[in-house]
Amino acid sequence: MKAFRIIYFGFSLLMFSACCISCGSNDDGGYYKEVKIDDIYYNIDSSSGFAEVTRNTATIGKNYYGDIIIPNSIKYKDNTYIVSSIGHGAFAGESGVISIRVPSSVEIIESGAISSCENLVSVTLHDGIKIINDGAFGYCWSLASITIPKSVSSISSGCFEHCKSLKSISIPNNIISIDSEAFWGCEALTKIEIGENVNIISRNAFTLCTQIKEVYCYAKSIPSTDETSFNSSSIKKATLYVPSGMINEYKSTSPWSGFKEIVALTNQ
């Protein structure tokens, strides 16, 4: 099943690329495709006044290098456009990218937008972001840490899948759900903080996170949690910290009851 997901995602990117290649970089009315401005490619829509970060589909994997700083706005044909999104697969497979700074104007990071950037070590996100779609940062093997903005309410499916260098993650109080396989295979992850408003942790959310030592769960109502949400063998060696009045409830609810030790949070 896992192999199928990876193959399907790759096929989706291929179909997306094929579609864009057929369009070329020609202007189509007020919609301009793959316009390069200061070494970053954009799709620009003059009717909305927005621009989306994309890539040159003819040179996938060779578009971007080094430190990428995305601006809040760009100028094209004497007009100013707000950079509002990072498109599907925009940086996917760009192994030359070391860091990406996303501006506050960006509201959406599309599926696979920054995936498979194997040498990416740093991503800066701002509170303007509202949606981070499936697999956005999947397979970024060198990414060691990231802060989820408080404007995001859900960590999507496969969002950080196989980010094997990711050591810690904090989920702000705005987060209400952690979707399936969000952190699948984050084998260096040792500490997790789950915000007080999280009410759903889906299947395999933390599967193959084999080094977990501490989980801080601030939720005063136990989140709806799938039996496969945590790696059962890993949490047998980990400590779970929960609100003091909830210890017995967590101890009697699977899979939370599988933690080696469940103790009260000291700062609530």
PDB file of C-alpha atoms in Angstrom:
ATOM      1  CA  MET A   1       0.000   0.000   0.000  1.00  0.00           C
ATOM      2  CA  LYS A   2       2.889   2.356   0.864  1.00  0.00           C
ATOM      3  CA  ALA A   3       4.618   1.675  -2.426  1.00  0.00           C
ATOM      4  CA  PHE A   4       1.378   2.422  -4.266  1.00  0.00           C
ATOM      5  CA  ARG A   5       1.131   5.856  -2.581  1.00  0.00           C
ATOM      6  CA  ILE A   6       4.661   6.768  -3.648  1.00  0.00           C
ATOM      7  CA  ILE A   7       4.126   5.541  -7.205  1.00  0.00           C
ATOM      8  CA  TYR A   8       0.805   7.331  -7.458  1.00  0.00           C
ATOM      9  CA  PHE A   9       2.330  10.588  -6.184  1.00  0.00           C
ATOM     10  CA  GLY A  10       5.141  10.318  -8.711  1.00  0.00           C
ATOM     11  CA  PHE A  11       2.618   9.616 -11.460  1.00  0.00           C
ATOM     12  CA  SER A  12       0.606  12.663 -10.397  1.00  0.00           C
ATOM     13  CA  LEU A  13       3.682  14.867 -10.660  1.00  0.00           C
ATOM     14  CA  LEU A  14       4.462  13.402 -14.088  1.00  0.00           C
ATOM     15  CA  MET A  15       0.958  14.115 -15.343  1.00  0.00           C
ATOM     16  CA  PHE A  16       1.143  17.634 -13.906  1.00  0.00           C
ATOM     17  CA  SER A  17       4.446  18.222 -15.661  1.00  0.00           C
ATOM     18  CA  ALA A  18       3.165  16.856 -18.945  1.00  0.00           C
ATOM     19  CA  CYS A  19       0.184  19.171 -18.764  1.00  0.00           C
ATOM     20  CA  CYS A  20       2.389  22.202 -18.133  1.00  0.00           C
ATOM     21  CA  ILE A  21       4.810  21.274 -20.901  1.00  0.00           C
ATOM     22  CA  SER A  22       1.951  21.140 -23.358  1.00  0.00           C
ATOM     23  CA  CYS A  23       0.977  24.653 -22.317  1.00  0.00           C
ATOM     24  CA  GLY A  24       4.545  25.902 -22.610  1.00  0.00           C
ATOM     25  CA  SER A  25       5.336  29.313 -21.212  1.00  0.00           C
ATOM     26  CA  ASN A  26       3.072  31.217 -23.551  1.00  0.00           C
ATOM     27  CA  ASP A  27       0.764  33.984 -22.400  1.00  0.00           C
ATOM     28  CA  ASP A  28      -2.871  32.948 -22.472  1.00  0.00           C
ATOM     29  CA  GLY A  29      -4.952  36.080 -22.190  1.00  0.00           C
ATOM     30  CA  GLY A  30      -4.283  37.374 -18.699  1.00  0.00           C
ATOM     31  CA  TYR A  31      -2.691  34.131 -17.477  1.00  0.00           C
ATOM     32  CA  TYR A  32       1.067  33.853 -17.811  1.00  0.00           C
ATOM     33  CA  LYS A  33       2.836  30.529 -17.231  1.00  0.00           C
ATOM     34  CA  GLU A  34       6.334  29.903 -15.930  1.00  0.00           C
ATOM     35  CA  VAL A  35       7.454  33.520 -15.934  1.00  0.00           C
ATOM     36  CA  LYS A  36      10.965  33.855 -14.485  1.00  0.00           C
ATOM     37  CA  ILE A  37      11.563  36.842 -12.230  1.00  0.00           C
ATOM     38  CA  ASP A  38      14.762  37.118 -10.143  1.00  0.00           C
ATOM     39  CA  ASP A  39      15.486  33.387 -10.578  1.00  0.00           C
ATOM     40  CA  ILE A  40      12.046  32.214  -9.403  1.00  0.00           C
ATOM     41  CA  TYR A  41       9.317  30.921 -11.723  1.00  0.00           C
ATOM     42  CA  TYR A  42       5.681  32.027 -11.376  1.00  0.00           C
ATOM     43  CA  ASN A  43       2.275  31.435 -12.858  1.00  0.00           C
ATOM     44  CA  ILE A  44       0.563  34.820 -12.941  1.00  0.00           C
ATOM     45  CA  ASP A  45      -3.155  35.567 -13.129  1.00  0.00           C
ATOM     46  CA  SER A  46      -3.884  39.188 -14.057  1.00  0.00           C
ATOM     47  CA  SER A  47      -7.607  38.796 -13.372  1.00  0.00           C
ATOM     48  CA  SER A  48      -7.015  37.995  -9.690  1.00  0.00           C
ATOM     49  CA  GLY A  49      -3.795  39.909  -9.138  1.00  0.00           C
ATOM     50  CA  PHE A  50      -2.109  36.829  -7.669  1.00  0.00           C
ATOM     51  CA  ALA A  51       1.035  34.887  -8.526  1.00  0.00           C
ATOM     52  CA  GLU A  52       1.929  31.286  -7.696  1.00  0.00           C
ATOM     53  CA  VAL A  53       5.484  30.000  -7.353  1.00  0.00           C
ATOM     54  CA  THR A  54       6.102  27.214  -9.859  1.00  0.00           C
ATOM     55  CA  ARG A  55       9.007  25.794 -11.891  1.00  0.00           C
ATOM     56  CA  ASN A  56      10.213  25.388 -15.442  1.00  0.00           C
ATOM     57  CA  THR A  57       8.784  21.993 -16.363  1.00  0.00           C
ATOM     58  CA  ALA A  58      11.377  21.518 -19.100  1.00  0.00           C
ATOM     59  CA  THR A  59      14.236  21.431 -16.571  1.00  0.00           C
ATOM     60  CA  ILE A  60      12.765  19.689 -13.516  1.00  0.00           C
ATOM     61  CA  GLY A  61      15.362  19.167 -10.803  1.00  0.00           C
ATOM     62  CA  LYS A  62      17.625  21.915 -12.163  1.00  0.00           C
ATOM     63  CA  ASN A  63      15.535  25.010 -11.487  1.00  0.00           C
ATOM     64  CA  TYR A  64      16.632  26.105  -8.034  1.00  0.00           C
ATOM     65  CA  TYR A  65      19.846  26.208  -6.016  1.00  0.00           C
ATOM     66  CA  GLY A  66      21.053  27.492  -2.647  1.00  0.00           C
ATOM     67  CA  ASP A  67      18.962  29.787  -0.460  1.00  0.00           C
ATOM     68  CA  ILE A  68      15.542  30.680  -1.870  1.00  0.00           C
ATOM     69  CA  ILE A  69      13.860  33.868  -0.642  1.00  0.00           C
ATOM     70  CA  ILE A  70      10.330  34.219  -2.005  1.00  0.00           C
ATOM     71  CA  PRO A  71       9.075  37.837  -2.136  1.00  0.00           C
ATOM     72  CA  ASN A  72       5.664  39.047  -1.001  1.00  0.00           C
ATOM     73  CA  SER A  73       4.979  40.497  -4.439  1.00  0.00           C
ATOM     74  CA  ILE A  74       6.408  40.715  -7.949  1.00  0.00           C
ATOM     75  CA  LYS A  75       6.108  43.074 -10.911  1.00  0.00           C
ATOM     76  CA  TYR A  76       5.330  41.865 -14.423  1.00  0.00           C
ATOM     77  CA  LYS A  77       4.285  43.946 -17.440  1.00  0.00           C
ATOM     78  CA  ASP A  78       3.962  47.053 -15.273  1.00  0.00           C
ATOM     79  CA  ASN A  79       1.588  45.336 -12.829  1.00  0.00           C
ATOM     80  CA  THR A  80       2.155  44.186  -9.256  1.00  0.00           C
ATOM     81  CA  TYR A  81       1.052  40.700  -8.171  1.00  0.00           C
ATOM     82  CA  ILE A  82       0.772  39.243  -4.666  1.00  0.00           C
ATOM     83  CA  VAL A  83       2.608  35.938  -4.249  1.00  0.00           C
ATOM     84  CA  SER A  84      -0.189  33.929  -2.626  1.00  0.00           C
ATOM     85  CA  SER A  85       0.788  30.284  -3.076  1.00  0.00           C
ATOM     86  CA  ILE A  86       3.534  27.764  -3.729  1.00  0.00           C
ATOM     87  CA  GLY A  87       2.238  25.495  -6.455  1.00  0.00           C
ATOM     88  CA  HIS A  88       2.004  21.724  -6.723  1.00  0.00           C
ATOM     89  CA  GLY A  89       5.531  20.290  -6.991  1.00  0.00           C
ATOM     90  CA  ALA A  90       7.128  23.739  -7.354  1.00  0.00           C
ATOM     91  CA  PHE A  91      10.388  22.702  -5.660  1.00  0.00           C
ATOM     92  CA  ALA A  92       9.936  18.914  -5.835  1.00  0.00           C
ATOM     93  CA  GLY A  93      13.185  17.064  -6.417  1.00  0.00           C
ATOM     94  CA  GLU A  94      15.310  20.214  -6.393  1.00  0.00           C
ATOM     95  CA  SER A  95      18.312  18.714  -4.602  1.00  0.00           C
ATOM     96  CA  GLY A  96      20.312  21.938  -4.904  1.00  0.00           C
ATOM     97  CA  VAL A  97      18.010  23.864  -2.560  1.00  0.00           C
ATOM     98  CA  ILE A  98      19.441  24.483   0.926  1.00  0.00           C
ATOM     99  CA  SER A  99      16.851  26.780   2.491  1.00  0.00           C
ATOM    100  CA  ILE A 100      13.501  28.375   1.638  1.00  0.00           C
ATOM    101  CA  ARG A 101      11.988  31.490   3.185  1.00  0.00           C
ATOM    102  CA  VAL A 102       8.225  31.719   2.627  1.00  0.00           C
ATOM    103  CA  PRO A 103       6.707  35.234   2.981  1.00  0.00           C
ATOM    104  CA  SER A 104       3.607  36.189   4.941  1.00  0.00           C
ATOM    105  CA  SER A 105       1.681  36.766   1.697  1.00  0.00           C
ATOM    106  CA  VAL A 106       1.617  33.026   0.941  1.00  0.00           C
ATOM    107  CA  GLU A 107      -1.596  31.383   2.165  1.00  0.00           C
ATOM    108  CA  ILE A 108      -1.344  27.966   0.522  1.00  0.00           C
ATOM    109  CA  ILE A 109       1.472  25.446   0.099  1.00  0.00           C
ATOM    110  CA  GLU A 110       0.163  22.916  -2.391  1.00  0.00           C
ATOM    111  CA  SER A 111       0.685  19.146  -2.397  1.00  0.00           C
ATOM    112  CA  GLY A 112       4.280  18.051  -2.865  1.00  0.00           C
ATOM    113  CA  ALA A 113       5.348  21.692  -3.217  1.00  0.00           C
ATOM    114  CA  ILE A 114       8.640  21.302  -1.340  1.00  0.00           C
ATOM    115  CA  SER A 115       8.982  17.514  -1.429  1.00  0.00           C
ATOM    116  CA  SER A 116      12.054  15.369  -2.106  1.00  0.00           C
ATOM    117  CA  CYS A 117      14.482  18.268  -1.588  1.00  0.00           C
ATOM    118  CA  GLU A 118      17.092  15.979  -0.113  1.00  0.00           C
ATOM    119  CA  ASN A 119      19.539  18.723   0.918  1.00  0.00           C
ATOM    120  CA  LEU A 120      16.993  21.185   2.288  1.00  0.00           C
ATOM    121  CA  VAL A 121      17.928  21.978   5.908  1.00  0.00           C
ATOM    122  CA  SER A 122      15.820  25.033   6.720  1.00  0.00           C
ATOM    123  CA  VAL A 123      12.310  26.311   5.968  1.00  0.00           C
ATOM    124  CA  THR A 124      10.933  29.567   7.380  1.00  0.00           C
ATOM    125  CA  LEU A 125       7.137  29.843   7.450  1.00  0.00           C
ATOM    126  CA  HIS A 126       5.035  32.838   8.484  1.00  0.00           C
ATOM    127  CA  ASP A 127       1.610  33.169  10.075  1.00  0.00           C
ATOM    128  CA  GLY A 128      -0.104  34.045   6.803  1.00  0.00           C
ATOM    129  CA  ILE A 129      -0.127  30.391   5.763  1.00  0.00           C
ATOM    130  CA  LYS A 130      -3.540  28.757   6.151  1.00  0.00           C
ATOM    131  CA  ILE A 131      -3.239  25.499   4.240  1.00  0.00           C
ATOM    132  CA  ILE A 132      -0.354  23.054   3.863  1.00  0.00           C
ATOM    133  CA  ASN A 133      -1.519  20.273   1.567  1.00  0.00           C
ATOM    134  CA  ASP A 134      -0.644  16.570   1.337  1.00  0.00           C
ATOM    135  CA  GLY A 135       3.018  15.623   1.167  1.00  0.00           C
ATOM    136  CA  ALA A 136       4.160  19.239   1.090  1.00  0.00           C
ATOM    137  CA  PHE A 137       7.525  18.474   2.748  1.00  0.00           C
ATOM    138  CA  GLY A 138       7.680  14.708   2.257  1.00  0.00           C
ATOM    139  CA  TYR A 139      11.094  13.089   1.762  1.00  0.00           C
ATOM    140  CA  CYS A 140      13.093  16.178   2.713  1.00  0.00           C
ATOM    141  CA  TRP A 141      15.740  14.008   4.321  1.00  0.00           C
ATOM    142  CA  SER A 142      17.944  16.792   5.738  1.00  0.00           C
ATOM    143  CA  LEU A 143      15.198  18.929   7.293  1.00  0.00           C
ATOM    144  CA  ALA A 144      15.946  18.893  11.022  1.00  0.00           C
ATOM    145  CA  SER A 145      13.331  21.279  12.448  1.00  0.00           C
ATOM    146  CA  ILE A 146      10.372  23.406  11.422  1.00  0.00           C
ATOM    147  CA  THR A 147       7.856  25.627  13.194  1.00  0.00           C
ATOM    148  CA  ILE A 148       4.223  25.253  12.154  1.00  0.00           C
ATOM    149  CA  PRO A 149       2.583  28.708  12.037  1.00  0.00           C
ATOM    150  CA  LYS A 150      -0.350  29.314  14.370  1.00  0.00           C
ATOM    151  CA  SER A 151      -2.497  30.162  11.349  1.00  0.00           C
ATOM    152  CA  VAL A 152      -2.476  26.497  10.254  1.00  0.00           C
ATOM    153  CA  SER A 153      -5.282  24.318  11.629  1.00  0.00           C
ATOM    154  CA  SER A 154      -4.369  20.901  10.232  1.00  0.00           C
ATOM    155  CA  ILE A 155      -1.223  18.925   9.454  1.00  0.00           C
ATOM    156  CA  SER A 156      -2.135  17.150   6.241  1.00  0.00           C
ATOM    157  CA  SER A 157      -1.587  13.577   5.120  1.00  0.00           C
ATOM    158  CA  GLY A 158       2.066  12.717   4.541  1.00  0.00           C
ATOM    159  CA  CYS A 159       3.081  16.319   5.199  1.00  0.00           C
ATOM    160  CA  PHE A 160       6.466  15.392   6.706  1.00  0.00           C
ATOM    161  CA  GLU A 161       6.604  11.781   5.575  1.00  0.00           C
ATOM    162  CA  HIS A 162      10.121  10.332   5.693  1.00  0.00           C
ATOM    163  CA  CYS A 163      11.753  13.538   6.896  1.00  0.00           C
ATOM    164  CA  LYS A 164      14.266  11.288   8.576  1.00  0.00           C
ATOM    165  CA  SER A 165      16.362  14.085  10.142  1.00  0.00           C
ATOM    166  CA  LEU A 166      13.407  15.832  11.801  1.00  0.00           C
ATOM    167  CA  LYS A 167      14.114  15.758  15.545  1.00  0.00           C
ATOM    168  CA  SER A 168      11.289  17.752  17.106  1.00  0.00           C
ATOM    169  CA  ILE A 169       7.952  19.236  16.184  1.00  0.00           C
ATOM    170  CA  SER A 170       5.692  21.676  18.030  1.00  0.00           C
ATOM    171  CA  ILE A 171       1.911  21.801  16.935  1.00  0.00           C
ATOM    172  CA  PRO A 172       0.392  25.172  17.805  1.00  0.00           C
ATOM    173  CA  ASN A 173      -2.933  25.453  19.663  1.00  0.00           C
ATOM    174  CA  ASN A 174      -4.715  26.230  16.406  1.00  0.00           C
ATOM    175  CA  ILE A 175      -4.018  22.699  15.148  1.00  0.00           C
ATOM    176  CA  ILE A 176      -7.136  20.528  15.432  1.00  0.00           C
ATOM    177  CA  SER A 177      -6.069  17.469  13.445  1.00  0.00           C
ATOM    178  CA  ILE A 178      -2.992  15.489  12.478  1.00  0.00           C
ATOM    179  CA  ASP A 179      -3.795  13.538   9.327  1.00  0.00           C
ATOM    180  CA  SER A 180      -2.747  10.059   8.235  1.00  0.00           C
ATOM    181  CA  GLU A 181       0.983   9.400   7.836  1.00  0.00           C
ATOM    182  CA  ALA A 182       1.789  13.046   8.579  1.00  0.00           C
ATOM    183  CA  PHE A 183       5.109  12.068  10.199  1.00  0.00           C
ATOM    184  CA  TRP A 184       5.496   8.540   8.818  1.00  0.00           C
ATOM    185  CA  GLY A 185       9.135   7.439   8.948  1.00  0.00           C
ATOM    186  CA  CYS A 186      10.528  10.450  10.831  1.00  0.00           C
ATOM    187  CA  GLU A 187      13.037   8.155  12.453  1.00  0.00           C
ATOM    188  CA  ALA A 188      15.039  10.895  14.222  1.00  0.00           C
ATOM    189  CA  LEU A 189      11.966  12.412  15.906  1.00  0.00           C
ATOM    190  CA  THR A 190      12.459  12.274  19.681  1.00  0.00           C
ATOM    191  CA  LYS A 191      10.017  14.888  21.010  1.00  0.00           C
ATOM    192  CA  ILE A 192       6.430  15.720  20.059  1.00  0.00           C
ATOM    193  CA  GLU A 193       4.209  18.509  21.404  1.00  0.00           C
ATOM    194  CA  ILE A 194       0.471  18.122  20.768  1.00  0.00           C
ATOM    195  CA  GLY A 195      -1.578  21.291  21.258  1.00  0.00           C
ATOM    196  CA  GLU A 196      -4.640  21.523  23.496  1.00  0.00           C
ATOM    197  CA  ASN A 197      -7.099  21.778  20.592  1.00  0.00           C
ATOM    198  CA  VAL A 198      -6.049  18.657  18.711  1.00  0.00           C
ATOM    199  CA  ASN A 199      -9.041  16.331  18.534  1.00  0.00           C
ATOM    200  CA  ILE A 200      -8.003  13.864  15.809  1.00  0.00           C
ATOM    201  CA  ILE A 201      -4.770  11.950  15.249  1.00  0.00           C
ATOM    202  CA  SER A 202      -5.267   9.739  12.217  1.00  0.00           C
ATOM    203  CA  ARG A 203      -3.848   6.342  11.278  1.00  0.00           C
ATOM    204  CA  ASN A 204      -0.089   5.948  11.004  1.00  0.00           C
ATOM    205  CA  ALA A 205       0.479   9.602  11.902  1.00  0.00           C
ATOM    206  CA  PHE A 206       3.690   8.723  13.773  1.00  0.00           C
ATOM    207  CA  THR A 207       4.354   5.217  12.433  1.00  0.00           C
ATOM    208  CA  LEU A 208       8.047   4.291  12.137  1.00  0.00           C
ATOM    209  CA  CYS A 209       9.008   7.171  14.418  1.00  0.00           C
ATOM    210  CA  THR A 210      11.240   4.755  16.266  1.00  0.00           C
ATOM    211  CA  GLN A 211      13.179   7.186  18.483  1.00  0.00           C
ATOM    212  CA  ILE A 212      10.325   8.942  20.294  1.00  0.00           C
ATOM    213  CA  LYS A 213      11.258   9.610  23.930  1.00  0.00           C
ATOM    214  CA  GLU A 214       8.777  12.296  25.021  1.00  0.00           C
ATOM    215  CA  VAL A 215       5.246  13.218  23.973  1.00  0.00           C
ATOM    216  CA  TYR A 216       3.662  16.333  25.500  1.00  0.00           C
ATOM    217  CA  CYS A 217      -0.100  16.250  24.968  1.00  0.00           C
ATOM    218  CA  TYR A 218      -1.919  19.372  26.205  1.00  0.00           C
ATOM    219  CA  ALA A 219      -5.360  18.170  25.114  1.00  0.00           C
ATOM    220  CA  LYS A 220      -7.828  18.115  28.028  1.00  0.00           C
ATOM    221  CA  SER A 221     -10.099  15.829  26.042  1.00  0.00           C
ATOM    222  CA  ILE A 222      -8.366  12.732  24.684  1.00  0.00           C
ATOM    223  CA  PRO A 223      -7.998  13.102  20.893  1.00  0.00           C
ATOM    224  CA  SER A 224      -9.697  10.508  18.724  1.00  0.00           C
ATOM    225  CA  THR A 225      -6.678   8.355  17.978  1.00  0.00           C
ATOM    226  CA  ASP A 226      -6.256   5.363  15.674  1.00  0.00           C
ATOM    227  CA  GLU A 227      -4.594   2.246  17.077  1.00  0.00           C
ATOM    228  CA  THR A 228      -1.827   2.707  14.493  1.00  0.00           C
ATOM    229  CA  SER A 229      -1.218   6.410  15.156  1.00  0.00           C
ATOM    230  CA  PHE A 230       1.928   5.685  17.185  1.00  0.00           C
ATOM    231  CA  ASN A 231       4.635   3.082  16.747  1.00  0.00           C
ATOM    232  CA  SER A 232       3.604   0.657  19.493  1.00  0.00           C
ATOM    233  CA  SER A 233       7.103  -0.691  20.157  1.00  0.00           C
ATOM    234  CA  SER A 234       8.539   2.835  20.394  1.00  0.00           C
ATOM    235  CA  ILE A 235       6.068   4.301  22.868  1.00  0.00           C
ATOM    236  CA  LYS A 236       6.729   1.401  25.237  1.00  0.00           C
ATOM    237  CA  LYS A 237      10.013   3.200  25.957  1.00  0.00           C
ATOM    238  CA  ALA A 238       8.616   6.759  25.950  1.00  0.00           C
ATOM    239  CA  THR A 239       7.063   9.099  28.515  1.00  0.00           C
ATOM    240  CA  LEU A 240       3.697  10.774  27.925  1.00  0.00           C
ATOM    241  CA  TYR A 241       2.987  14.104  29.635  1.00  0.00           C
ATOM    242  CA  VAL A 242      -0.703  15.050  29.987  1.00  0.00           C
ATOM    243  CA  PRO A 243      -2.876  17.479  32.019  1.00  0.00           C
ATOM    244  CA  SER A 244      -2.842  16.420  35.671  1.00  0.00           C
ATOM    245  CA  GLY A 245      -6.572  15.753  35.849  1.00  0.00           C
ATOM    246  CA  MET A 246      -6.457  13.447  32.822  1.00  0.00           C
ATOM    247  CA  ILE A 247      -3.797  10.923  33.801  1.00  0.00           C
ATOM    248  CA  ASN A 248      -6.200   8.077  34.594  1.00  0.00           C
ATOM    249  CA  GLU A 249      -8.191   8.626  31.410  1.00  0.00           C
ATOM    250  CA  TYR A 250      -5.077   8.450  29.249  1.00  0.00           C
ATOM    251  CA  LYS A 251      -3.910   5.364  31.135  1.00  0.00           C
ATOM    252  CA  SER A 252      -7.166   3.583  30.341  1.00  0.00           C
ATOM    253  CA  THR A 253      -7.398   4.598  26.666  1.00  0.00           C
ATOM    254  CA  SER A 254      -5.545   2.830  23.852  1.00  0.00           C
ATOM    255  CA  PRO A 255      -3.100   3.520  22.266  1.00  0.00           C
ATOM    256  CA  TRP A 256      -2.139   6.113  24.912  1.00  0.00           C
ATOM    257  CA  SER A 257      -2.072   3.416  27.556  1.00  0.00           C
ATOM    258  CA  GLY A 258       0.875   1.846  25.721  1.00  0.00           C
ATOM    259  CA  PHE A 259       3.351   4.489  26.882  1.00  0.00           C
ATOM    260  CA  LYS A 260       5.967   3.363  29.365  1.00  0.00           C
ATOM    261  CA  GLU A 261       5.040   6.148  31.765  1.00  0.00           C
ATOM    262  CA  ILE A 262       2.235   8.730  31.913  1.00  0.00           C
ATOM    263  CA  VAL A 263       2.869  11.744  34.140  1.00  0.00           C
ATOM    264  CA  ALA A 264       1.409  15.188  34.758  1.00  0.00           C
ATOM    265  CA  LEU A 265       2.512  18.241  32.818  1.00  0.00           C
ATOM    266  CA  THR A 266       4.309  20.720  35.035  1.00  0.00           C
ATOM    267  CA  ASN A 267       3.393  23.830  33.017  1.00  0.00           C
ATOM    268  CA  GLN A 268      -0.256  23.950  31.947  1.00  0.00           C
TER     269      GLN A 268
END
